[in-house]
Amino acid sequence: MPEPIPAPGEPKARRRAGRPMAAVLDQDGITAAALELISKKGYDGLTMAALARSLGVAPSALYNHVSSKDEVLKLVEEDLMSKVDFGGFSTLPWEEAVRQWAYSYRGIFARHTPLISVIAVLPVTDAPQTLAMYEAVTEGFLRAGFPEKQIIPSIVALEAYIFGAAFDANAPADIFDSGRLADSTPHFTSAVRSLGPERNNYPSDLAFSMGLDALITGLGALRTQPN
Amino acid sequence: MPEPIPAPGEPKARRRAGRPMAAVLDQDGITAAALELISKKGYDGLTMAALARSLGVAPSALYNHVSSKDEVLKLVEEDLMSKVDFGGFSTLPWEEAVRQWAYSYRGIFARHTPLISVIAVLPVTDAPQTLAMYEAVTEGFLRAGFPEKQIIPSIVALEAYIFGAAFDANAPADIFDSGRLADSTPHFTSAVRSLGPERNNYPSDLAFSMGLDALITGLGALRTQPN
DNA sequence: GAGATAAATGAACGTCATTCATTTATTGGT
DNA sequence: ACCAATAAATGAATGACGTTCATTTATCTC
């Protein structure tokens, strides 16, 4: 019995120094623990110490499996990308496929905005899930009749919109409250008020839908063959 | 002579403890120093210690004028907002005014992406420059014949796109290099290659232009009165 | 003039990511 | 089957960084 079963009364059985018989850590486990930590404590709670703690390990042990906290973020990003629903591109009309994809994409990253600054600049090389998504989306655009040269720019434009909208989705309801300066911004203040009976009704979802429709219509016009 | 002229040979004349006769700091000076620091060393170089150093002051002195580093970021943001060119809304046709505004907005924040996470969620209350911009843009939309209720969502959608595109503008040229996984993503890889003779030609500007045109066309269709 | 307040210094704190020496277990080559 | 190299853990240490606090000095207000 080299593996003493952790007695319920004594969860504190500390590992002694040295390599354990069975590896405790790997990248998948680190990724899963990071995701759970983020969902429970947010990105402020994601520290190397907290991550190590949740894995029952000393912080320095993490560095045998990842080179930095940034790499942890990259692992999380890849995992999230695999959850984006791009299935519509093989079954639905292009417009609906884009809409489904965009909503799924925004929904996921709205709760992970701190990753966006990382993703937007992260080379796609060695990011298999991200590449799989791009491949499926590209295929959908081809099938819909887009000229090859228009596809990447169109995807980039859509992604930019999705990322921006993900930030938006976290804005507080009173973000457009002009407060003491309402008098000097009459048109804006009135436009904000026109949105609903309750003041400060932030239109994040409405805006997302409107802009997405505009993009779909505008980009869709680039197709050379119908459907 | 209460103010000893700093002798050129001795720039190190340290201030002794206690309130100086003339105040050394104020919010405007802090903002300007922060902007210069950012432009020289980037956002990683913007630390309270470095900021204090560039102002010839102890770090703790900053806290007599700002309550936190986050407030410094808010001050910088307001300053940048005042540089966004929204002048077209009072002189140009709506489409061109939006284009000019969007390009200016993106151009400025592309070099300040770390602020975007702050801005996107920051209430507009007590942000006069930001409010001034919104007021001018709202007026432009009204003049162009937009129904009042559509204006804020349209602006929000455009801003989301602009912020996302600002991130994009910082992506490395090889961001779409599929590397060893090129074989498993043939359509995507081909679409990327179709963009130019040199591999990995990142189409940030082209994409921005395409998406912006689509948004302008799509949102413009919401107008009820022409021009 | 005296007390309150404002604006600076300098020391100190707590947190965080990261590194290093050390210990122990496994793996690969001869 | 040994032995060197490597892998995976601990624990101590480091250096940044944001922030707080006691203290000092100057100005403002009653």
Coordinates of C-alpha atoms (C1' of nucleotides) in Angstrom, one line a residue:
Chain A
M1 CA 0.0 0.0 0.0
P2 CA 2.2 2.8 -1.2
E3 CA -0.8 5.2 -1.4
P4 CA -2.2 5.8 2.1
I5 CA -5.9 6.5 1.8
P6 CA -6.5 10.0 3.1
A7 CA -8.3 9.5 6.3
P8 CA -11.3 11.8 6.6
G9 CA -10.2 13.1 9.9
E10 CA -6.8 14.1 8.7
P11 CA -7.0 16.0 5.4
K12 CA -3.8 17.7 6.1
A13 CA -1.4 14.8 5.4
R14 CA 1.4 16.9 4.0
R15 CA 3.5 15.4 1.3
R16 CA 7.1 15.2 2.2
A17 CA 9.7 16.8 -0.1
G18 CA 10.9 14.9 -3.1
R19 CA 9.2 13.4 -6.2
P20 CA 6.0 11.6 -5.3
M21 CA 5.4 8.1 -6.6
A22 CA 2.5 9.2 -8.7
A23 CA 2.6 12.6 -10.4
V24 CA 0.2 15.0 -8.7
L25 CA 0.1 17.7 -11.4
D26 CA -0.4 17.9 -15.2
Q27 CA -1.5 20.6 -17.5
D28 CA -5.1 19.3 -17.8
G29 CA -5.5 19.3 -14.0
I30 CA -4.0 22.7 -13.7
T31 CA -6.3 24.0 -16.4
A32 CA -9.4 22.5 -14.7
A33 CA -8.4 23.9 -11.3
A34 CA -7.8 27.3 -12.8
L35 CA -11.2 27.3 -14.4
E36 CA -12.9 26.3 -11.2
L37 CA -11.0 28.9 -9.2
I38 CA -11.9 31.6 -11.8
S39 CA -15.6 30.6 -11.6
K40 CA -15.6 30.8 -7.8
K41 CA -13.3 33.7 -7.1
G42 CA -13.0 35.6 -10.4
Y43 CA -9.7 36.5 -12.1
D44 CA -8.5 38.4 -9.0
G45 CA -8.7 35.1 -7.1
L46 CA -6.6 33.4 -9.7
T47 CA -3.1 33.5 -8.1
M48 CA -0.4 31.0 -8.4
A49 CA -0.6 30.5 -4.7
A50 CA -4.4 29.9 -4.7
L51 CA -4.1 27.6 -7.7
A52 CA -1.4 25.6 -6.0
R53 CA -3.5 25.4 -2.8
S54 CA -6.5 24.2 -4.7
L55 CA -4.3 21.4 -6.1
G56 CA -2.8 20.5 -2.8
V57 CA 0.6 21.5 -3.9
A58 CA 3.3 24.1 -3.2
P59 CA 3.3 27.1 -5.6
S60 CA 6.7 26.3 -7.0
A61 CA 5.5 22.9 -8.1
L62 CA 3.4 24.5 -10.7
Y63 CA 6.5 25.7 -12.5
N64 CA 7.4 22.1 -13.4
H65 CA 4.4 22.1 -15.7
V66 CA 3.9 25.6 -16.8
S67 CA 6.5 28.3 -17.4
S68 CA 4.4 31.2 -16.1
K69 CA 1.0 32.4 -15.0
D70 CA 0.6 33.6 -18.6
E71 CA 0.8 30.0 -19.8
V72 CA -2.0 29.1 -17.4
L73 CA -4.1 31.8 -19.0
K74 CA -3.3 30.4 -22.4
L75 CA -4.4 26.9 -21.3
V76 CA -7.6 28.3 -20.0
E77 CA -8.2 30.2 -23.2
E78 CA -7.7 27.1 -25.3
D79 CA -10.1 25.2 -23.1
L80 CA -12.8 27.9 -23.4
M81 CA -12.3 28.0 -27.2
S82 CA -13.3 24.4 -27.3
K83 CA -16.6 25.3 -25.8
V84 CA -17.6 27.8 -28.4
D85 CA -20.4 26.4 -30.5
F86 CA -19.5 26.6 -34.2
G87 CA -21.6 23.6 -35.1
G88 CA -24.1 25.7 -37.1
F89 CA -21.6 26.2 -39.9
S90 CA -22.1 22.7 -41.1
T91 CA -25.9 22.6 -40.7
L92 CA -27.5 26.0 -40.8
P93 CA -27.7 28.8 -43.3
W94 CA -24.7 31.1 -43.1
E95 CA -26.6 33.9 -41.4
E96 CA -27.9 31.7 -38.6
A97 CA -24.7 29.9 -38.2
V98 CA -22.9 33.2 -37.7
R99 CA -25.5 34.3 -35.2
Q100 CA -25.3 31.2 -33.2
W101 CA -21.5 31.2 -33.2
A102 CA -21.3 34.9 -32.2
Y103 CA -23.8 34.5 -29.3
S104 CA -21.9 31.5 -28.0
Y105 CA -18.5 33.1 -28.4
R106 CA -19.7 36.3 -26.6
G107 CA -21.5 34.4 -23.9
I108 CA -18.4 32.5 -23.0
F109 CA -15.9 35.3 -23.0
A110 CA -18.1 37.8 -21.3
R111 CA -17.3 35.9 -18.2
H112 CA -13.6 35.9 -19.1
T113 CA -12.8 39.3 -20.3
P114 CA -9.3 39.4 -18.7
L115 CA -8.4 36.8 -21.3
I116 CA -9.4 38.9 -24.2
S117 CA -6.3 41.0 -24.1
V118 CA -4.3 37.8 -24.2
I119 CA -6.2 36.1 -27.0
A120 CA -6.5 39.0 -29.4
V121 CA -2.7 39.0 -29.7
L122 CA -2.0 35.4 -29.2
P123 CA -0.6 33.5 -32.3
V124 CA -2.8 30.6 -33.2
T125 CA 0.1 28.3 -33.6
D126 CA -0.1 25.4 -31.2
A127 CA -3.6 26.3 -30.2
P128 CA -5.5 23.3 -31.7
Q129 CA -9.0 24.2 -30.4
T130 CA -8.7 27.7 -31.7
L131 CA -7.6 26.5 -35.0
A132 CA -10.4 24.0 -35.2
M133 CA -12.8 26.8 -34.7
Y134 CA -11.3 28.9 -37.4
E135 CA -11.3 25.9 -39.8
A136 CA -15.0 25.3 -39.2
V137 CA -15.9 28.9 -39.6
T138 CA -13.8 29.2 -42.7
E139 CA -15.5 26.2 -44.2
G140 CA -18.8 27.7 -43.5
F141 CA -17.9 30.9 -45.2
L142 CA -16.6 29.0 -48.2
R143 CA -19.8 27.0 -48.4
A144 CA -21.8 30.2 -48.2
G145 CA -20.1 31.5 -51.3
F146 CA -17.5 34.0 -49.9
P147 CA -14.4 34.7 -52.1
E148 CA -11.4 33.2 -50.3
K149 CA -9.7 36.6 -49.8
Q150 CA -12.7 38.1 -48.0
I151 CA -13.0 35.3 -45.4
I152 CA -10.2 36.1 -43.0
P153 CA -10.9 39.8 -42.8
S154 CA -14.6 39.0 -42.3
I155 CA -13.8 36.7 -39.4
V156 CA -11.4 39.2 -37.9
A157 CA -14.1 41.9 -38.0
L158 CA -16.7 39.6 -36.4
E159 CA -14.3 38.6 -33.7
A160 CA -13.4 42.2 -33.0
Y161 CA -17.1 42.9 -32.5
I162 CA -17.6 39.8 -30.4
F163 CA -14.7 40.7 -28.1
G164 CA -15.8 44.3 -27.7
A165 CA -19.4 43.2 -27.0
A166 CA -18.1 40.7 -24.3
F167 CA -16.6 43.7 -22.4
D168 CA -19.9 45.5 -22.7
A169 CA -21.9 42.7 -21.3
N170 CA -20.2 43.3 -18.0
A171 CA -21.0 47.0 -17.8
P172 CA -23.1 48.1 -14.8
A173 CA -26.7 49.1 -15.5
D174 CA -26.0 52.7 -14.6
I175 CA -23.0 53.1 -16.9
F176 CA -24.7 55.9 -18.9
D177 CA -25.9 57.9 -15.9
S178 CA -24.7 61.4 -16.7
G179 CA -25.3 62.5 -13.2
R180 CA -24.5 66.2 -12.4
L181 CA -23.5 66.8 -16.0
A182 CA -26.9 65.8 -17.4
D183 CA -27.7 69.5 -18.2
S184 CA -24.7 69.9 -20.5
T185 CA -25.5 66.7 -22.5
P186 CA -29.2 67.1 -23.2
H187 CA -29.4 65.0 -26.3
F188 CA -27.4 62.1 -25.0
T189 CA -29.3 62.2 -21.7
S190 CA -32.6 62.2 -23.4
A191 CA -31.5 59.3 -25.7
V192 CA -30.5 57.3 -22.7
R193 CA -33.8 58.0 -21.0
S194 CA -35.8 57.0 -24.1
L195 CA -34.6 53.4 -23.7
G196 CA -37.0 52.5 -20.9
P197 CA -39.2 53.6 -18.1
E198 CA -36.5 52.9 -15.5
R199 CA -33.5 55.2 -15.8
N200 CA -30.2 53.8 -16.8
N201 CA -31.4 50.8 -18.7
Y202 CA -28.2 49.5 -20.2
P203 CA -28.9 48.1 -23.7
S204 CA -26.0 45.7 -24.0
D205 CA -28.0 42.8 -25.4
L206 CA -30.1 44.9 -27.7
A207 CA -27.0 46.6 -29.0
F208 CA -25.3 43.3 -29.6
S209 CA -28.2 42.0 -31.6
M210 CA -28.4 45.2 -33.7
G211 CA -24.7 45.4 -34.5
L212 CA -24.5 41.7 -35.3
D213 CA -27.4 42.0 -37.7
A214 CA -25.7 44.9 -39.4
L215 CA -22.5 43.0 -39.7
I216 CA -24.2 39.9 -41.0
T217 CA -26.0 41.9 -43.6
G218 CA -23.1 43.9 -44.6
L219 CA -20.6 41.1 -44.8
G220 CA -23.1 38.8 -46.3
A221 CA -23.2 41.1 -49.3
L222 CA -19.7 40.0 -50.1
R223 CA -20.8 36.6 -51.2
T224 CA -20.5 36.0 -54.9
Q225 CA -22.6 32.8 -55.1
P226 CA -25.9 32.7 -53.3
N227 CA -26.1 30.2 -50.4
Chain B
M1 CA 14.5 83.4 -2.4
P2 CA 12.4 80.6 -1.0
E3 CA 12.8 78.7 -4.2
P4 CA 16.4 77.7 -4.8
I5 CA 17.0 77.5 -8.5
P6 CA 18.1 74.0 -9.2
A7 CA 21.8 74.2 -10.0
P8 CA 22.5 72.2 -13.2
G9 CA 25.4 70.4 -11.6
E10 CA 23.2 69.2 -8.8
P11 CA 19.9 67.8 -10.0
K12 CA 19.6 65.6 -6.9
A13 CA 18.6 68.3 -4.5
R14 CA 16.3 66.2 -2.4
R15 CA 13.3 67.8 -0.9
R16 CA 13.2 67.6 2.8
A17 CA 10.2 66.1 4.6
G18 CA 7.2 68.3 5.1
R19 CA 4.8 70.3 2.9
P20 CA 6.8 72.3 0.3
M21 CA 6.1 76.0 -0.2
A22 CA 4.7 75.4 -3.7
A23 CA 2.7 72.3 -4.4
V24 CA 4.6 69.9 -6.5
L25 CA 1.7 67.6 -7.6
D26 CA -1.7 68.0 -9.0
Q27 CA -4.0 65.7 -11.0
D28 CA -3.1 67.3 -14.3
G29 CA 0.6 66.9 -13.8
I30 CA 0.1 63.3 -12.7
T31 CA -2.0 62.6 -15.8
A32 CA 0.6 64.1 -18.1
A33 CA 3.5 62.3 -16.5
A34 CA 1.5 59.0 -16.7
L35 CA 0.9 59.5 -20.4
E36 CA 4.5 60.2 -21.1
L37 CA 5.6 57.2 -19.0
I38 CA 3.2 55.0 -20.9
S39 CA 4.4 56.3 -24.3
K40 CA 8.0 55.7 -23.3
K41 CA 7.8 52.5 -21.3
G42 CA 4.4 51.1 -22.1
Y43 CA 1.8 50.0 -19.5
D44 CA 4.2 47.7 -17.8
G45 CA 6.3 50.7 -17.1
L46 CA 3.5 52.5 -15.5
T47 CA 4.0 51.8 -11.8
M48 CA 3.3 54.2 -9.0
A49 CA 7.0 54.2 -8.1
A50 CA 8.1 55.1 -11.7
L51 CA 5.4 57.7 -11.9
A52 CA 6.5 59.2 -8.6
R53 CA 10.1 59.1 -9.8
S54 CA 9.3 60.9 -13.1
L55 CA 7.6 63.6 -11.0
G56 CA 10.5 63.9 -8.6
V57 CA 8.4 62.8 -5.7
A58 CA 8.1 59.9 -3.2
P59 CA 5.5 57.3 -4.2
S60 CA 3.3 58.0 -1.2
A61 CA 2.9 61.6 -2.2
L62 CA 0.8 60.5 -5.1
Y63 CA -1.9 59.3 -2.7
N64 CA -2.6 62.9 -1.6
H65 CA -4.0 63.5 -5.1
V66 CA -5.3 60.2 -6.3
S67 CA -6.8 57.4 -4.3
S68 CA -5.3 54.5 -6.3
K69 CA -3.5 53.5 -9.4
D70 CA -6.9 52.8 -10.9
E71 CA -7.7 56.5 -10.5
V72 CA -4.6 57.3 -12.5
L73 CA -5.9 55.1 -15.2
K74 CA -9.2 56.9 -15.2
L75 CA -7.5 60.2 -15.5
V76 CA -5.5 59.0 -18.5
E77 CA -8.6 57.6 -20.0
E78 CA -10.4 60.9 -19.8
D79 CA -7.5 62.7 -21.3
L80 CA -7.4 60.3 -24.2
M81 CA -11.1 60.7 -24.8
S82 CA -10.7 64.4 -25.3
K83 CA -8.4 63.6 -28.2
V84 CA -10.9 61.5 -30.1
D85 CA -12.0 63.4 -33.2
F86 CA -15.8 63.6 -33.3
G87 CA -15.8 66.9 -35.2
G88 CA -17.3 65.3 -38.3
F89 CA -20.6 64.9 -36.7
S90 CA -21.3 68.6 -37.0
T91 CA -19.9 69.0 -40.6
L92 CA -19.9 65.8 -42.5
P93 CA -22.6 63.4 -43.8
W94 CA -23.4 60.8 -41.1
E95 CA -21.5 57.9 -42.8
E96 CA -18.3 59.9 -43.1
A97 CA -18.6 61.3 -39.7
V98 CA -18.9 57.8 -38.2
R99 CA -15.9 56.7 -40.2
Q100 CA -13.8 59.5 -39.1
W101 CA -14.8 59.1 -35.5
A102 CA -14.2 55.4 -35.6
Y103 CA -10.8 55.6 -37.1
S104 CA -9.7 58.2 -34.6
Y105 CA -11.1 56.3 -31.7
R106 CA -9.5 53.1 -32.7
G107 CA -6.2 54.7 -33.5
I108 CA -5.9 56.3 -30.1
F109 CA -7.0 53.2 -28.1
A110 CA -5.0 50.8 -30.1
R111 CA -2.0 52.1 -28.2
H112 CA -3.9 52.0 -24.9
T113 CA -5.6 48.6 -24.9
P114 CA -5.0 48.1 -21.2
L115 CA -7.4 50.9 -20.6
I116 CA -10.2 49.3 -22.6
S117 CA -11.1 46.8 -19.8
V118 CA -11.4 49.8 -17.5
I119 CA -13.4 52.1 -19.9
A120 CA -15.9 49.5 -21.1
V121 CA -17.2 49.2 -17.6
L122 CA -16.6 52.7 -16.3
P123 CA -19.7 54.8 -15.5
V124 CA -19.7 57.9 -17.5
T125 CA -20.7 60.0 -14.5
D126 CA -18.0 62.6 -13.8
A127 CA -16.2 61.9 -17.0
P128 CA -16.8 65.2 -18.8
Q129 CA -14.8 64.5 -21.9
T130 CA -16.4 61.1 -22.4
L131 CA -19.8 62.7 -22.0
A132 CA -18.9 65.5 -24.4
M133 CA -18.1 62.9 -27.0
Y134 CA -21.3 61.0 -26.5
E135 CA -23.3 64.2 -26.7
A136 CA -21.7 65.2 -30.0
V137 CA -22.2 61.7 -31.5
T138 CA -25.8 61.6 -30.3
E139 CA -26.5 64.9 -31.9
G140 CA -25.0 63.6 -35.1
F141 CA -27.2 60.6 -35.1
L142 CA -30.3 62.7 -34.4
R143 CA -29.4 65.0 -37.2
A144 CA -29.0 62.0 -39.5
G145 CA -32.5 61.0 -38.8
F146 CA -32.2 58.2 -36.3
P147 CA -35.1 57.4 -34.0
E148 CA -34.0 58.3 -30.5
K149 CA -34.4 54.8 -29.1
Q150 CA -32.0 53.4 -31.7
I151 CA -29.2 55.8 -31.0
I152 CA -27.6 54.5 -27.8
P153 CA -27.7 50.9 -28.9
S154 CA -26.1 51.9 -32.2
I155 CA -23.3 53.8 -30.4
V156 CA -22.7 50.9 -28.1
A157 CA -22.4 48.5 -31.0
L158 CA -20.0 50.8 -32.8
E159 CA -17.9 51.2 -29.7
A160 CA -17.8 47.5 -29.1
Y161 CA -16.5 47.1 -32.6
I162 CA -13.9 49.9 -32.2
F163 CA -12.6 48.5 -28.9
G164 CA -12.3 45.0 -30.3
A165 CA -10.5 46.3 -33.4
A166 CA -8.1 48.3 -31.2
F167 CA -6.9 45.0 -29.7
D168 CA -6.6 43.5 -33.1
A169 CA -4.4 46.3 -34.3
N170 CA -1.7 45.1 -31.9
A171 CA -1.7 41.5 -33.1
P172 CA 1.6 40.3 -34.5
A173 CA 1.8 39.7 -38.2
D174 CA 2.1 36.0 -37.8
I175 CA -0.9 35.6 -35.6
F176 CA -2.6 33.3 -38.1
D177 CA 0.4 31.0 -38.7
S178 CA -1.1 27.6 -38.3
G179 CA 2.4 26.1 -38.0
R180 CA 2.6 22.3 -37.6
L181 CA -1.2 22.1 -37.6
A182 CA -1.6 23.5 -41.1
D183 CA -2.5 20.1 -42.5
S184 CA -5.5 19.7 -40.2
T185 CA -6.8 23.1 -41.1
P186 CA -6.6 23.2 -44.9
H187 CA -9.3 25.7 -45.7
F188 CA -8.3 28.1 -43.0
T189 CA -4.6 27.9 -44.0
S190 CA -5.4 28.5 -47.6
A191 CA -7.6 31.4 -46.8
V192 CA -4.8 33.0 -44.8
R193 CA -2.3 32.4 -47.6
S194 CA -4.7 33.9 -50.1
L195 CA -4.3 37.3 -48.4
G196 CA -0.9 38.0 -49.9
P197 CA 2.2 36.8 -51.4
E198 CA 4.1 36.9 -48.1
R199 CA 2.7 34.4 -45.7
N200 CA 1.0 35.6 -42.5
N201 CA -0.1 38.9 -43.8
Y202 CA -2.3 40.1 -41.0
P203 CA -5.3 42.0 -42.3
S204 CA -6.1 44.1 -39.3
D205 CA -6.7 47.4 -41.3
L206 CA -8.5 45.7 -44.1
A207 CA -10.8 43.9 -41.6
F208 CA -11.5 47.1 -39.7
S209 CA -12.5 48.9 -42.9
M210 CA -14.7 46.0 -44.0
G211 CA -16.5 45.6 -40.7
L212 CA -17.0 49.3 -40.3
D213 CA -18.6 49.6 -43.7
A214 CA -20.9 46.8 -42.9
L215 CA -21.9 48.4 -39.6
I216 CA -22.4 51.8 -41.2
T217 CA -24.6 50.4 -43.9
G218 CA -26.6 48.2 -41.5
L219 CA -27.1 50.8 -38.8
G220 CA -27.7 53.5 -41.3
A221 CA -30.7 51.6 -42.5
L222 CA -32.4 52.4 -39.2
R223 CA -32.8 56.0 -40.1
T224 CA -36.3 57.1 -40.7
Q225 CA -35.7 60.4 -42.4
P226 CA -33.1 60.6 -45.1
N227 CA -30.0 62.7 -44.3
Chain C
dG1 C1' -2.3 83.4 16.8
dA2 C1' -3.9 78.6 17.1
dG3 C1' -5.9 74.6 15.4
dA4 C1' -7.2 72.2 11.4
dT5 C1' -5.9 70.8 7.1
dA6 C1' -2.9 69.9 3.0
dA7 C1' 1.2 68.1 1.0
dA8 C1' 5.4 66.2 1.3
dT9 C1' 9.0 62.2 3.2
dG10 C1' 10.4 57.7 4.6
dA11 C1' 9.6 53.4 6.7
dA12 C1' 6.9 49.4 6.6
dC13 C1' 3.5 45.9 5.1
dG14 C1' 1.2 42.3 2.5
dT15 C1' 0.7 40.1 -1.9
dC16 C1' 2.3 38.2 -5.8
dA17 C1' 5.1 35.8 -9.4
dT18 C1' 9.1 33.6 -9.8
dT19 C1' 13.7 31.3 -8.7
dC20 C1' 16.8 28.2 -6.3
dA21 C1' 18.7 24.6 -3.5
dT22 C1' 17.3 20.3 -2.0
dT23 C1' 15.0 15.8 -1.7
dT24 C1' 13.1 11.8 -3.7
dA25 C1' 11.4 8.8 -7.5
dT26 C1' 11.6 7.3 -12.3
dT27 C1' 13.8 6.6 -16.8
dG28 C1' 17.2 5.3 -20.2
dG29 C1' 21.7 3.8 -21.6
dT30 C1' 25.4 0.4 -21.3
Chain D
dA1 C1' 21.4 -4.5 -13.0
dC2 C1' 23.5 -0.5 -12.1
dC3 C1' 24.1 4.5 -12.6
dA4 C1' 23.7 9.0 -14.4
dA5 C1' 20.3 12.0 -16.0
dT6 C1' 15.9 13.7 -15.5
dA7 C1' 11.4 14.7 -13.5
dA8 C1' 8.5 16.3 -9.8
dA9 C1' 7.8 17.6 -5.5
dT10 C1' 9.1 20.9 -1.0
dG11 C1' 10.4 25.0 1.3
dA12 C1' 13.0 29.1 1.7
dA13 C1' 14.1 33.4 -0.5
dT14 C1' 13.7 37.4 -3.6
dG15 C1' 12.2 41.5 -5.8
dA16 C1' 8.3 44.2 -7.6
dC17 C1' 4.5 46.5 -6.7
dG18 C1' 0.4 49.0 -4.6
dT19 C1' -0.7 50.9 -0.5
dT20 C1' -0.8 52.7 4.5
dC21 C1' 1.0 55.1 8.3
dA22 C1' 3.6 58.1 11.3
dT23 C1' 5.9 62.3 10.9
dT24 C1' 7.3 66.8 9.3
dT25 C1' 6.5 71.2 7.4
dA26 C1' 3.6 74.8 5.3
dT27 C1' -0.8 77.1 4.5
dC28 C1' -5.6 78.2 5.5
dT29 C1' -9.4 79.6 8.4
dC30 C1' -11.7 81.2 12.5

